């Protein structure tokens, strides 16, 4: 019609079909498992829905399981794995830990598990002029670091004990038992409490005079793959302030987890 400008892309049949394909995948991801519920979610009739779903099944983006219905297919698993490999943790985490550093003014640590230790893969120094021994590439025992504790959350208790004993042996060997080093029963009880709450607090267990709040980072499978923490001197870490840091640290961890494909359980 004269005087009416249309967005050509939005009306192209190919564009509409592509949009519907992605909407079908989102519908199945959210729990729609039959043609009727998928059609309601997408806004298509039965024949169109059947055509879209059949196309996705044919190309392994969906599959049908007897007694359960339609689920996401192996082609998406392959794509997801490739996407994770192409987006290293440090790259996707960096903007989020920079934001956390800006919010708190404290040192931010990002670590992953390396054998029986954690290794710091990124660090942003705080703005309070404090010096910490931590540095990128440094390895520390899992059981005595905040970012290590949160990576214990998914492990069985016997593994907690084994890693605790290794941390204790390391401290004794170096004749540097930290001020806050905990006895096993206390360590176990606190770690169980932290696991239930979804974050950990570490008080001078790793380095004298330093406290931190940490949270776990999870991947698309829900598995803990890293930890992030806010750390500072005990002088700046009163009980009240530690409490106020929990929310921003957990938000940061969840934002990084989302980058890795994690979805909050419904």
C-alpha atoms as an extended CHARMM CRD file, in Angstrom:
* protein
*
       266  EXT
         1         1  UNK       CA              0.0000000000        0.0000000000        0.0000000000  PROA      1               0.0000000000
         2         2  UNK       CA              1.1250000000        3.5900000000       -0.7290000000  PROA      2               0.0000000000
         3         3  UNK       CA              2.5060000000        5.4770000000        2.2680000000  PROA      3               0.0000000000
         4         4  UNK       CA              2.9650000000        2.2970000000        4.3600000000  PROA      4               0.0000000000
         5         5  UNK       CA              6.4920000000        1.0080000000        4.9890000000  PROA      5               0.0000000000
         6         6  UNK       CA              6.8430000000       -2.6180000000        6.0340000000  PROA      6               0.0000000000
         7         7  UNK       CA              9.8390000000       -4.3410000000        7.5910000000  PROA      7               0.0000000000
         8         8  UNK       CA             10.6320000000       -6.7040000000        4.7530000000  PROA      8               0.0000000000
         9         9  UNK       CA             12.6550000000       -9.1000000000        6.9020000000  PROA      9               0.0000000000
        10        10  UNK       CA              9.8410000000       -9.6000000000        9.4020000000  PROA      10              0.0000000000
        11        11  UNK       CA              7.3970000000      -10.6580000000        6.6920000000  PROA      11              0.0000000000
        12        12  UNK       CA              9.6380000000      -13.0330000000        4.7460000000  PROA      12              0.0000000000
        13        13  UNK       CA              8.3740000000      -16.6300000000        5.0060000000  PROA      13              0.0000000000
        14        14  UNK       CA             11.8950000000      -17.9030000000        5.6460000000  PROA      14              0.0000000000
        15        15  UNK       CA             12.4320000000      -15.5220000000        8.5490000000  PROA      15              0.0000000000
        16        16  UNK       CA              9.0900000000      -16.4710000000       10.1030000000  PROA      16              0.0000000000
        17        17  UNK       CA              9.8560000000      -20.1880000000        9.7820000000  PROA      17              0.0000000000
        18        18  UNK       CA             13.2950000000      -19.7300000000       11.3320000000  PROA      18              0.0000000000
        19        19  UNK       CA             11.7850000000      -17.8120000000       14.2290000000  PROA      19              0.0000000000
        20        20  UNK       CA              9.2550000000      -20.5950000000       14.7730000000  PROA      20              0.0000000000
        21        21  UNK       CA             11.9850000000      -23.2510000000       14.7730000000  PROA      21              0.0000000000
        22        22  UNK       CA             13.7790000000      -21.4750000000       17.6160000000  PROA      22              0.0000000000
        23        23  UNK       CA             10.4910000000      -20.9820000000       19.4660000000  PROA      23              0.0000000000
        24        24  UNK       CA              9.7990000000      -24.7250000000       19.2160000000  PROA      24              0.0000000000
        25        25  UNK       CA             13.1980000000      -25.4560000000       20.7630000000  PROA      25              0.0000000000
        26        26  UNK       CA             12.4960000000      -22.9850000000       23.5780000000  PROA      26              0.0000000000
        27        27  UNK       CA              9.1010000000      -24.6250000000       24.1290000000  PROA      27              0.0000000000
        28        28  UNK       CA             10.6250000000      -28.0850000000       24.5100000000  PROA      28              0.0000000000
        29        29  UNK       CA             13.3820000000      -26.7060000000       26.7510000000  PROA      29              0.0000000000
        30        30  UNK       CA             10.6940000000      -25.2580000000       29.0240000000  PROA      30              0.0000000000
        31        31  UNK       CA              8.9030000000      -28.6130000000       29.2930000000  PROA      31              0.0000000000
        32        32  UNK       CA              6.4340000000      -28.8040000000       26.4010000000  PROA      32              0.0000000000
        33        33  UNK       CA              6.5670000000      -32.4440000000       25.3150000000  PROA      33              0.0000000000
        34        34  UNK       CA              3.6580000000      -32.9970000000       22.9090000000  PROA      34              0.0000000000
        35        35  UNK       CA              2.4300000000      -31.3620000000       19.7220000000  PROA      35              0.0000000000
        36        36  UNK       CA             -0.5250000000      -29.6750000000       21.4220000000  PROA      36              0.0000000000
        37        37  UNK       CA              1.5060000000      -27.9140000000       24.1220000000  PROA      37              0.0000000000
        38        38  UNK       CA              4.2790000000      -27.0130000000       21.6650000000  PROA      38              0.0000000000
        39        39  UNK       CA              1.7000000000      -25.5530000000       19.2720000000  PROA      39              0.0000000000
        40        40  UNK       CA              0.1360000000      -23.4530000000       22.0450000000  PROA      40              0.0000000000
        41        41  UNK       CA              3.5570000000      -22.1180000000       23.0200000000  PROA      41              0.0000000000
        42        42  UNK       CA              4.5310000000      -21.2860000000       19.4270000000  PROA      42              0.0000000000
        43        43  UNK       CA              1.0850000000      -20.1570000000       18.3050000000  PROA      43              0.0000000000
        44        44  UNK       CA              0.7810000000      -22.5680000000       15.3860000000  PROA      44              0.0000000000
        45        45  UNK       CA             -1.8260000000      -25.0850000000       14.2840000000  PROA      45              0.0000000000
        46        46  UNK       CA             -1.3290000000      -28.8210000000       14.5060000000  PROA      46              0.0000000000
        47        47  UNK       CA             -0.1350000000      -29.3300000000       10.9140000000  PROA      47              0.0000000000
        48        48  UNK       CA              2.4390000000      -26.5180000000       11.0850000000  PROA      48              0.0000000000
        49        49  UNK       CA              3.6090000000      -27.6620000000       14.4940000000  PROA      49              0.0000000000
        50        50  UNK       CA              3.9710000000      -31.2290000000       13.2280000000  PROA      50              0.0000000000
        51        51  UNK       CA              6.0030000000      -30.0270000000       10.2410000000  PROA      51              0.0000000000
        52        52  UNK       CA              8.3660000000      -27.9600000000       12.4120000000  PROA      52              0.0000000000
        53        53  UNK       CA              8.8370000000      -30.7200000000       14.9750000000  PROA      53              0.0000000000
        54        54  UNK       CA              9.3900000000      -33.3670000000       12.2940000000  PROA      54              0.0000000000
        55        55  UNK       CA             12.0820000000      -31.2010000000       10.6940000000  PROA      55              0.0000000000
        56        56  UNK       CA             13.8860000000      -30.8270000000       14.0390000000  PROA      56              0.0000000000
        57        57  UNK       CA             13.6300000000      -34.5560000000       14.7740000000  PROA      57              0.0000000000
        58        58  UNK       CA             14.9910000000      -35.3590000000       11.3170000000  PROA      58              0.0000000000
        59        59  UNK       CA             18.0680000000      -33.2300000000       12.0240000000  PROA      59              0.0000000000
        60        60  UNK       CA             18.4970000000      -34.5440000000       15.6120000000  PROA      60              0.0000000000
        61        61  UNK       CA             17.6830000000      -31.2270000000       17.2930000000  PROA      61              0.0000000000
        62        62  UNK       CA             14.7140000000      -32.9640000000       18.9110000000  PROA      62              0.0000000000
        63        63  UNK       CA             13.9660000000      -36.5880000000       19.6100000000  PROA      63              0.0000000000
        64        64  UNK       CA             10.8650000000      -38.4520000000       20.7420000000  PROA      64              0.0000000000
        65        65  UNK       CA             10.9930000000      -40.7750000000       23.7480000000  PROA      65              0.0000000000
        66        66  UNK       CA              8.1080000000      -43.1930000000       24.3130000000  PROA      66              0.0000000000
        67        67  UNK       CA              6.2190000000      -42.3790000000       27.4740000000  PROA      67              0.0000000000
        68        68  UNK       CA              7.8570000000      -38.9870000000       27.8000000000  PROA      68              0.0000000000
        69        69  UNK       CA              7.3860000000      -37.1210000000       24.5450000000  PROA      69              0.0000000000
        70        70  UNK       CA              9.6890000000      -34.6970000000       22.7700000000  PROA      70              0.0000000000
        71        71  UNK       CA             13.0130000000      -33.7220000000       24.3280000000  PROA      71              0.0000000000
        72        72  UNK       CA             16.0400000000      -31.7900000000       23.1080000000  PROA      72              0.0000000000
        73        73  UNK       CA             18.2200000000      -33.8750000000       20.8140000000  PROA      73              0.0000000000
        74        74  UNK       CA             21.8940000000      -34.8300000000       20.5230000000  PROA      74              0.0000000000
        75        75  UNK       CA             22.6540000000      -32.1840000000       17.8910000000  PROA      75              0.0000000000
        76        76  UNK       CA             22.0430000000      -29.5110000000       20.5200000000  PROA      76              0.0000000000
        77        77  UNK       CA             24.3490000000      -31.2970000000       22.9640000000  PROA      77              0.0000000000
        78        78  UNK       CA             27.0700000000      -31.2390000000       20.3240000000  PROA      78              0.0000000000
        79        79  UNK       CA             26.4980000000      -27.5600000000       19.5890000000  PROA      79              0.0000000000
        80        80  UNK       CA             26.4610000000      -26.7370000000       23.2900000000  PROA      80              0.0000000000
        81        81  UNK       CA             29.7420000000      -28.5350000000       23.8840000000  PROA      81              0.0000000000
        82        82  UNK       CA             31.3480000000      -26.6820000000       20.9890000000  PROA      82              0.0000000000
        83        83  UNK       CA             30.0160000000      -23.3660000000       22.2990000000  PROA      83              0.0000000000
        84        84  UNK       CA             31.5440000000      -24.0170000000       25.7200000000  PROA      84              0.0000000000
        85        85  UNK       CA             34.9020000000      -24.8630000000       24.1720000000  PROA      85              0.0000000000
        86        86  UNK       CA             34.8320000000      -21.6440000000       22.1710000000  PROA      86              0.0000000000
        87        87  UNK       CA             34.0040000000      -19.4910000000       25.2050000000  PROA      87              0.0000000000
        88        88  UNK       CA             36.7160000000      -19.9380000000       27.8650000000  PROA      88              0.0000000000
        89        89  UNK       CA             35.6670000000      -19.3420000000       31.4570000000  PROA      89              0.0000000000
        90        90  UNK       CA             37.9530000000      -16.3580000000       31.9540000000  PROA      90              0.0000000000
        91        91  UNK       CA             36.6280000000      -14.5810000000       28.8640000000  PROA      91              0.0000000000
        92        92  UNK       CA             32.9630000000      -14.8510000000       29.7750000000  PROA      92              0.0000000000
        93        93  UNK       CA             33.6070000000      -14.2340000000       33.4810000000  PROA      93              0.0000000000
        94        94  UNK       CA             35.7380000000      -11.1180000000       33.1230000000  PROA      94              0.0000000000
        95        95  UNK       CA             32.9470000000       -8.5230000000       32.6330000000  PROA      95              0.0000000000
        96        96  UNK       CA             31.0770000000       -9.9320000000       35.6190000000  PROA      96              0.0000000000
        97        97  UNK       CA             34.0370000000       -9.9540000000       38.0110000000  PROA      97              0.0000000000
        98        98  UNK       CA             34.9200000000       -6.4290000000       36.8770000000  PROA      98              0.0000000000
        99        99  UNK       CA             31.3970000000       -5.3740000000       37.8350000000  PROA      99              0.0000000000
       100       100  UNK       CA             31.7560000000       -7.1150000000       41.2020000000  PROA      100             0.0000000000
       101       101  UNK       CA             35.0880000000       -5.3700000000       41.7900000000  PROA      101             0.0000000000
       102       102  UNK       CA             33.4820000000       -2.0340000000       40.9530000000  PROA      102             0.0000000000
       103       103  UNK       CA             30.6010000000       -2.6940000000       43.3620000000  PROA      103             0.0000000000
       104       104  UNK       CA             32.7490000000       -3.7760000000       46.3020000000  PROA      104             0.0000000000
       105       105  UNK       CA             36.1970000000       -2.2040000000       45.9120000000  PROA      105             0.0000000000
       106       106  UNK       CA             37.6730000000       -5.4900000000       47.1560000000  PROA      106             0.0000000000
       107       107  UNK       CA             39.9010000000       -8.1210000000       45.5460000000  PROA      107             0.0000000000
       108       108  UNK       CA             38.1000000000      -10.5860000000       43.2860000000  PROA      108             0.0000000000
       109       109  UNK       CA             39.3660000000      -14.1200000000       42.6930000000  PROA      109             0.0000000000
       110       110  UNK       CA             38.3100000000      -16.6490000000       40.0600000000  PROA      110             0.0000000000
       111       111  UNK       CA             39.5640000000      -20.2120000000       40.4120000000  PROA      111             0.0000000000
       112       112  UNK       CA             39.1160000000      -23.7090000000       39.0100000000  PROA      112             0.0000000000
       113       113  UNK       CA             40.0770000000      -27.1120000000       40.3820000000  PROA      113             0.0000000000
       114       114  UNK       CA             43.5170000000      -28.4240000000       39.4560000000  PROA      114             0.0000000000
       115       115  UNK       CA             43.9780000000      -31.9010000000       40.9120000000  PROA      115             0.0000000000
       116       116  UNK       CA             43.6060000000      -31.5970000000       44.6820000000  PROA      116             0.0000000000
       117       117  UNK       CA             44.1000000000      -27.8280000000       44.6460000000  PROA      117             0.0000000000
       118       118  UNK       CA             42.4920000000      -24.7560000000       43.1920000000  PROA      118             0.0000000000
       119       119  UNK       CA             44.3730000000      -22.5690000000       40.7580000000  PROA      119             0.0000000000
       120       120  UNK       CA             43.6300000000      -18.8770000000       40.4070000000  PROA      120             0.0000000000
       121       121  UNK       CA             42.8230000000      -18.1540000000       36.7550000000  PROA      121             0.0000000000
       122       122  UNK       CA             41.9310000000      -14.4830000000       37.2050000000  PROA      122             0.0000000000
       123       123  UNK       CA             42.2610000000      -11.8070000000       39.8560000000  PROA      123             0.0000000000
       124       124  UNK       CA             41.2960000000       -8.1610000000       40.1660000000  PROA      124             0.0000000000
       125       125  UNK       CA             43.1330000000       -6.3660000000       43.0000000000  PROA      125             0.0000000000
       126       126  UNK       CA             41.0720000000       -4.2770000000       45.3780000000  PROA      126             0.0000000000
       127       127  UNK       CA             41.2710000000       -0.5210000000       45.7310000000  PROA      127             0.0000000000
       128       128  UNK       CA             42.0960000000       -0.4470000000       49.4450000000  PROA      128             0.0000000000
       129       129  UNK       CA             45.8570000000       -0.8320000000       48.9980000000  PROA      129             0.0000000000
       130       130  UNK       CA             46.0280000000       -4.3250000000       50.5130000000  PROA      130             0.0000000000
       131       131  UNK       CA             48.6430000000       -6.8570000000       49.4590000000  PROA      131             0.0000000000
       132       132  UNK       CA             47.6130000000      -10.5250000000       49.2300000000  PROA      132             0.0000000000
       133       133  UNK       CA             49.7360000000      -13.5430000000       48.3780000000  PROA      133             0.0000000000
       134       134  UNK       CA             47.2340000000      -14.6770000000       45.7630000000  PROA      134             0.0000000000
       135       135  UNK       CA             48.1450000000      -14.3000000000       42.0920000000  PROA      135             0.0000000000
       136       136  UNK       CA             47.0540000000      -15.7680000000       38.7790000000  PROA      136             0.0000000000
       137       137  UNK       CA             48.5750000000      -19.2390000000       38.4450000000  PROA      137             0.0000000000
       138       138  UNK       CA             49.0050000000      -19.7920000000       42.1990000000  PROA      138             0.0000000000
       139       139  UNK       CA             47.6850000000      -23.1110000000       43.5260000000  PROA      139             0.0000000000
       140       140  UNK       CA             46.2090000000      -23.4730000000       47.0200000000  PROA      140             0.0000000000
       141       141  UNK       CA             44.4670000000      -26.2920000000       48.9250000000  PROA      141             0.0000000000
       142       142  UNK       CA             40.7740000000      -26.5790000000       48.1350000000  PROA      142             0.0000000000
       143       143  UNK       CA             39.6670000000      -27.0070000000       51.7250000000  PROA      143             0.0000000000
       144       144  UNK       CA             41.1290000000      -23.7620000000       53.0630000000  PROA      144             0.0000000000
       145       145  UNK       CA             40.1310000000      -21.2910000000       50.3470000000  PROA      145             0.0000000000
       146       146  UNK       CA             36.7260000000      -19.7580000000       49.7620000000  PROA      146             0.0000000000
       147       147  UNK       CA             36.6840000000      -20.5430000000       46.0490000000  PROA      147             0.0000000000
       148       148  UNK       CA             37.8760000000      -24.0560000000       46.8780000000  PROA      148             0.0000000000
       149       149  UNK       CA             35.1940000000      -24.6830000000       49.4880000000  PROA      149             0.0000000000
       150       150  UNK       CA             32.3920000000      -23.9150000000       47.0350000000  PROA      150             0.0000000000
       151       151  UNK       CA             33.9140000000      -26.4040000000       44.5800000000  PROA      151             0.0000000000
       152       152  UNK       CA             33.5110000000      -29.0770000000       47.2690000000  PROA      152             0.0000000000
       153       153  UNK       CA             29.7330000000      -28.6380000000       47.3830000000  PROA      153             0.0000000000
       154       154  UNK       CA             28.9580000000      -31.4260000000       44.8860000000  PROA      154             0.0000000000
       155       155  UNK       CA             31.5270000000      -33.8730000000       46.2680000000  PROA      155             0.0000000000
       156       156  UNK       CA             30.8320000000      -36.6840000000       48.7830000000  PROA      156             0.0000000000
       157       157  UNK       CA             31.8410000000      -36.2100000000       52.4150000000  PROA      157             0.0000000000
       158       158  UNK       CA             34.7020000000      -38.7070000000       52.1930000000  PROA      158             0.0000000000
       159       159  UNK       CA             36.2440000000      -36.4610000000       49.5330000000  PROA      159             0.0000000000
       160       160  UNK       CA             35.8070000000      -33.4870000000       51.8590000000  PROA      160             0.0000000000
       161       161  UNK       CA             37.7950000000      -35.3620000000       54.4930000000  PROA      161             0.0000000000
       162       162  UNK       CA             40.5340000000      -36.3850000000       52.0830000000  PROA      162             0.0000000000
       163       163  UNK       CA             41.0200000000      -32.8390000000       50.8080000000  PROA      163             0.0000000000
       164       164  UNK       CA             40.8260000000      -31.4610000000       54.3530000000  PROA      164             0.0000000000
       165       165  UNK       CA             43.6060000000      -33.8150000000       55.4560000000  PROA      165             0.0000000000
       166       166  UNK       CA             45.7350000000      -32.7450000000       52.4960000000  PROA      166             0.0000000000
       167       167  UNK       CA             45.2440000000      -29.0880000000       53.4220000000  PROA      167             0.0000000000
       168       168  UNK       CA             46.1550000000      -29.8140000000       57.0380000000  PROA      168             0.0000000000
       169       169  UNK       CA             49.2800000000      -31.7190000000       55.9900000000  PROA      169             0.0000000000
       170       170  UNK       CA             50.2790000000      -28.8520000000       53.7070000000  PROA      170             0.0000000000
       171       171  UNK       CA             49.9120000000      -26.3420000000       56.5240000000  PROA      171             0.0000000000
       172       172  UNK       CA             51.9380000000      -28.4720000000       58.9530000000  PROA      172             0.0000000000
       173       173  UNK       CA             54.6540000000      -29.1330000000       56.3730000000  PROA      173             0.0000000000
       174       174  UNK       CA             55.0800000000      -25.4180000000       55.8240000000  PROA      174             0.0000000000
       175       175  UNK       CA             54.8220000000      -24.6890000000       59.5590000000  PROA      175             0.0000000000
       176       176  UNK       CA             52.2310000000      -22.0810000000       58.6740000000  PROA      176             0.0000000000
       177       177  UNK       CA             48.9540000000      -23.2770000000       60.1670000000  PROA      177             0.0000000000
       178       178  UNK       CA             46.6260000000      -20.3210000000       59.4840000000  PROA      178             0.0000000000
       179       179  UNK       CA             44.9610000000      -18.5420000000       62.3830000000  PROA      179             0.0000000000
       180       180  UNK       CA             41.5060000000      -19.6860000000       61.3290000000  PROA      180             0.0000000000
       181       181  UNK       CA             42.2960000000      -23.3260000000       60.5090000000  PROA      181             0.0000000000
       182       182  UNK       CA             39.3070000000      -25.4150000000       61.6200000000  PROA      182             0.0000000000
       183       183  UNK       CA             39.1360000000      -28.8230000000       63.2440000000  PROA      183             0.0000000000
       184       184  UNK       CA             37.4960000000      -31.4500000000       61.0630000000  PROA      184             0.0000000000
       185       185  UNK       CA             34.1420000000      -31.6150000000       62.8660000000  PROA      185             0.0000000000
       186       186  UNK       CA             33.7500000000      -27.8350000000       62.6960000000  PROA      186             0.0000000000
       187       187  UNK       CA             34.9120000000      -27.7430000000       59.0700000000  PROA      187             0.0000000000
       188       188  UNK       CA             32.4310000000      -30.4630000000       58.0610000000  PROA      188             0.0000000000
       189       189  UNK       CA             29.4920000000      -28.8100000000       59.8250000000  PROA      189             0.0000000000
       190       190  UNK       CA             30.2370000000      -25.3840000000       58.3700000000  PROA      190             0.0000000000
       191       191  UNK       CA             30.7460000000      -26.7330000000       54.8510000000  PROA      191             0.0000000000
       192       192  UNK       CA             27.4220000000      -28.5890000000       54.9930000000  PROA      192             0.0000000000
       193       193  UNK       CA             25.7340000000      -25.3570000000       56.1000000000  PROA      193             0.0000000000
       194       194  UNK       CA             27.4220000000      -23.3750000000       53.3310000000  PROA      194             0.0000000000
       195       195  UNK       CA             26.4230000000      -25.9650000000       50.7420000000  PROA      195             0.0000000000
       196       196  UNK       CA             22.7850000000      -25.6550000000       51.7620000000  PROA      196             0.0000000000
       197       197  UNK       CA             22.9630000000      -21.8450000000       51.5610000000  PROA      197             0.0000000000
       198       198  UNK       CA             24.8280000000      -21.7590000000       48.2460000000  PROA      198             0.0000000000
       199       199  UNK       CA             27.8510000000      -19.7220000000       49.3400000000  PROA      199             0.0000000000
       200       200  UNK       CA             30.8890000000      -19.9980000000       51.6190000000  PROA      200             0.0000000000
       201       201  UNK       CA             32.6840000000      -17.6840000000       54.0240000000  PROA      201             0.0000000000
       202       202  UNK       CA             36.3670000000      -18.2060000000       54.7790000000  PROA      202             0.0000000000
       203       203  UNK       CA             37.9920000000      -16.4540000000       57.7410000000  PROA      203             0.0000000000
       204       204  UNK       CA             41.8000000000      -16.5340000000       57.8850000000  PROA      204             0.0000000000
       205       205  UNK       CA             41.9470000000      -20.2290000000       56.9550000000  PROA      205             0.0000000000
       206       206  UNK       CA             44.0870000000      -19.5690000000       53.8930000000  PROA      206             0.0000000000
       207       207  UNK       CA             45.9390000000      -16.3710000000       54.7710000000  PROA      207             0.0000000000
       208       208  UNK       CA             46.2640000000      -14.6090000000       58.1120000000  PROA      208             0.0000000000
       209       209  UNK       CA             44.2700000000      -11.3910000000       58.2020000000  PROA      209             0.0000000000
       210       210  UNK       CA             42.1840000000      -12.1580000000       55.0910000000  PROA      210             0.0000000000
       211       211  UNK       CA             38.4830000000      -13.0760000000       54.8320000000  PROA      211             0.0000000000
       212       212  UNK       CA             36.3480000000      -13.8010000000       51.7980000000  PROA      212             0.0000000000
       213       213  UNK       CA             32.8570000000      -14.6290000000       50.5740000000  PROA      213             0.0000000000
       214       214  UNK       CA             32.6690000000      -17.1230000000       47.6900000000  PROA      214             0.0000000000
       215       215  UNK       CA             30.0250000000      -18.6860000000       45.4550000000  PROA      215             0.0000000000
       216       216  UNK       CA             30.0800000000      -21.6210000000       43.0040000000  PROA      216             0.0000000000
       217       217  UNK       CA             29.9740000000      -21.2940000000       39.2280000000  PROA      217             0.0000000000
       218       218  UNK       CA             28.0520000000      -24.0540000000       37.4350000000  PROA      218             0.0000000000
       219       219  UNK       CA             27.9840000000      -25.2310000000       33.8370000000  PROA      219             0.0000000000
       220       220  UNK       CA             25.0860000000      -26.2770000000       31.6080000000  PROA      220             0.0000000000
       221       221  UNK       CA             24.8530000000      -29.6220000000       33.4340000000  PROA      221             0.0000000000
       222       222  UNK       CA             24.5990000000      -27.9010000000       36.8100000000  PROA      222             0.0000000000
       223       223  UNK       CA             28.0670000000      -29.1090000000       37.7820000000  PROA      223             0.0000000000
       224       224  UNK       CA             30.3150000000      -26.8100000000       39.8320000000  PROA      224             0.0000000000
       225       225  UNK       CA             33.2540000000      -25.9190000000       37.5850000000  PROA      225             0.0000000000
       226       226  UNK       CA             34.7430000000      -22.8530000000       39.2810000000  PROA      226             0.0000000000
       227       227  UNK       CA             34.4530000000      -20.4500000000       42.1800000000  PROA      227             0.0000000000
       228       228  UNK       CA             34.4310000000      -16.6700000000       42.5300000000  PROA      228             0.0000000000
       229       229  UNK       CA             35.1300000000      -14.6780000000       45.6810000000  PROA      229             0.0000000000
       230       230  UNK       CA             35.3850000000      -11.2190000000       47.1870000000  PROA      230             0.0000000000
       231       231  UNK       CA             38.3300000000      -10.9680000000       49.5840000000  PROA      231             0.0000000000
       232       232  UNK       CA             39.7040000000       -8.2910000000       51.8620000000  PROA      232             0.0000000000
       233       233  UNK       CA             41.3680000000       -7.6550000000       55.1960000000  PROA      233             0.0000000000
       234       234  UNK       CA             39.5330000000       -8.6720000000       58.3570000000  PROA      234             0.0000000000
       235       235  UNK       CA             39.5550000000       -4.9530000000       59.1470000000  PROA      235             0.0000000000
       236       236  UNK       CA             37.0830000000       -4.4040000000       56.3080000000  PROA      236             0.0000000000
       237       237  UNK       CA             35.1610000000       -7.6430000000       56.7960000000  PROA      237             0.0000000000
       238       238  UNK       CA             32.9060000000       -7.2670000000       59.8050000000  PROA      238             0.0000000000
       239       239  UNK       CA             30.1120000000       -9.7990000000       60.2320000000  PROA      239             0.0000000000
       240       240  UNK       CA             27.6700000000       -7.1910000000       58.9750000000  PROA      240             0.0000000000
       241       241  UNK       CA             29.6810000000       -6.4680000000       55.8300000000  PROA      241             0.0000000000
       242       242  UNK       CA             30.2610000000      -10.1520000000       55.1160000000  PROA      242             0.0000000000
       243       243  UNK       CA             26.4990000000      -10.5290000000       55.1180000000  PROA      243             0.0000000000
       244       244  UNK       CA             26.0170000000       -7.6840000000       52.6420000000  PROA      244             0.0000000000
       245       245  UNK       CA             28.5380000000       -9.2320000000       50.2310000000  PROA      245             0.0000000000
       246       246  UNK       CA             26.7060000000      -12.5420000000       49.8710000000  PROA      246             0.0000000000
       247       247  UNK       CA             24.0800000000      -11.2740000000       47.4150000000  PROA      247             0.0000000000
       248       248  UNK       CA             26.4560000000       -9.5460000000       44.9570000000  PROA      248             0.0000000000
       249       249  UNK       CA             28.8640000000      -12.4990000000       44.9570000000  PROA      249             0.0000000000
       250       250  UNK       CA             26.0310000000      -14.9430000000       44.2760000000  PROA      250             0.0000000000
       251       251  UNK       CA             24.6500000000      -12.6920000000       41.5300000000  PROA      251             0.0000000000
       252       252  UNK       CA             28.0790000000      -12.6190000000       39.9060000000  PROA      252             0.0000000000
       253       253  UNK       CA             28.4380000000      -16.4070000000       40.1170000000  PROA      253             0.0000000000
       254       254  UNK       CA             24.9740000000      -16.9500000000       38.6540000000  PROA      254             0.0000000000
       255       255  UNK       CA             25.6420000000      -14.4950000000       35.8160000000  PROA      255             0.0000000000
       256       256  UNK       CA             28.8410000000      -16.3510000000       34.8920000000  PROA      256             0.0000000000
       257       257  UNK       CA             27.0170000000      -19.6790000000       35.2180000000  PROA      257             0.0000000000
       258       258  UNK       CA             24.3450000000      -18.4290000000       32.8160000000  PROA      258             0.0000000000
       259       259  UNK       CA             27.0980000000      -17.6140000000       30.3090000000  PROA      259             0.0000000000
       260       260  UNK       CA             28.1240000000      -21.2790000000       30.5590000000  PROA      260             0.0000000000
       261       261  UNK       CA             24.5950000000      -22.4940000000       29.8560000000  PROA      261             0.0000000000
       262       262  UNK       CA             23.3600000000      -23.0180000000       33.4170000000  PROA      262             0.0000000000
       263       263  UNK       CA             19.6710000000      -22.4080000000       34.1430000000  PROA      263             0.0000000000
       264       264  UNK       CA             18.2480000000      -21.8780000000       37.6050000000  PROA      264             0.0000000000
       265       265  UNK       CA             16.1800000000      -24.9580000000       38.6020000000  PROA      265             0.0000000000
       266       266  UNK       CA             12.4400000000      -24.3210000000       38.4420000000  PROA      266             0.0000000000
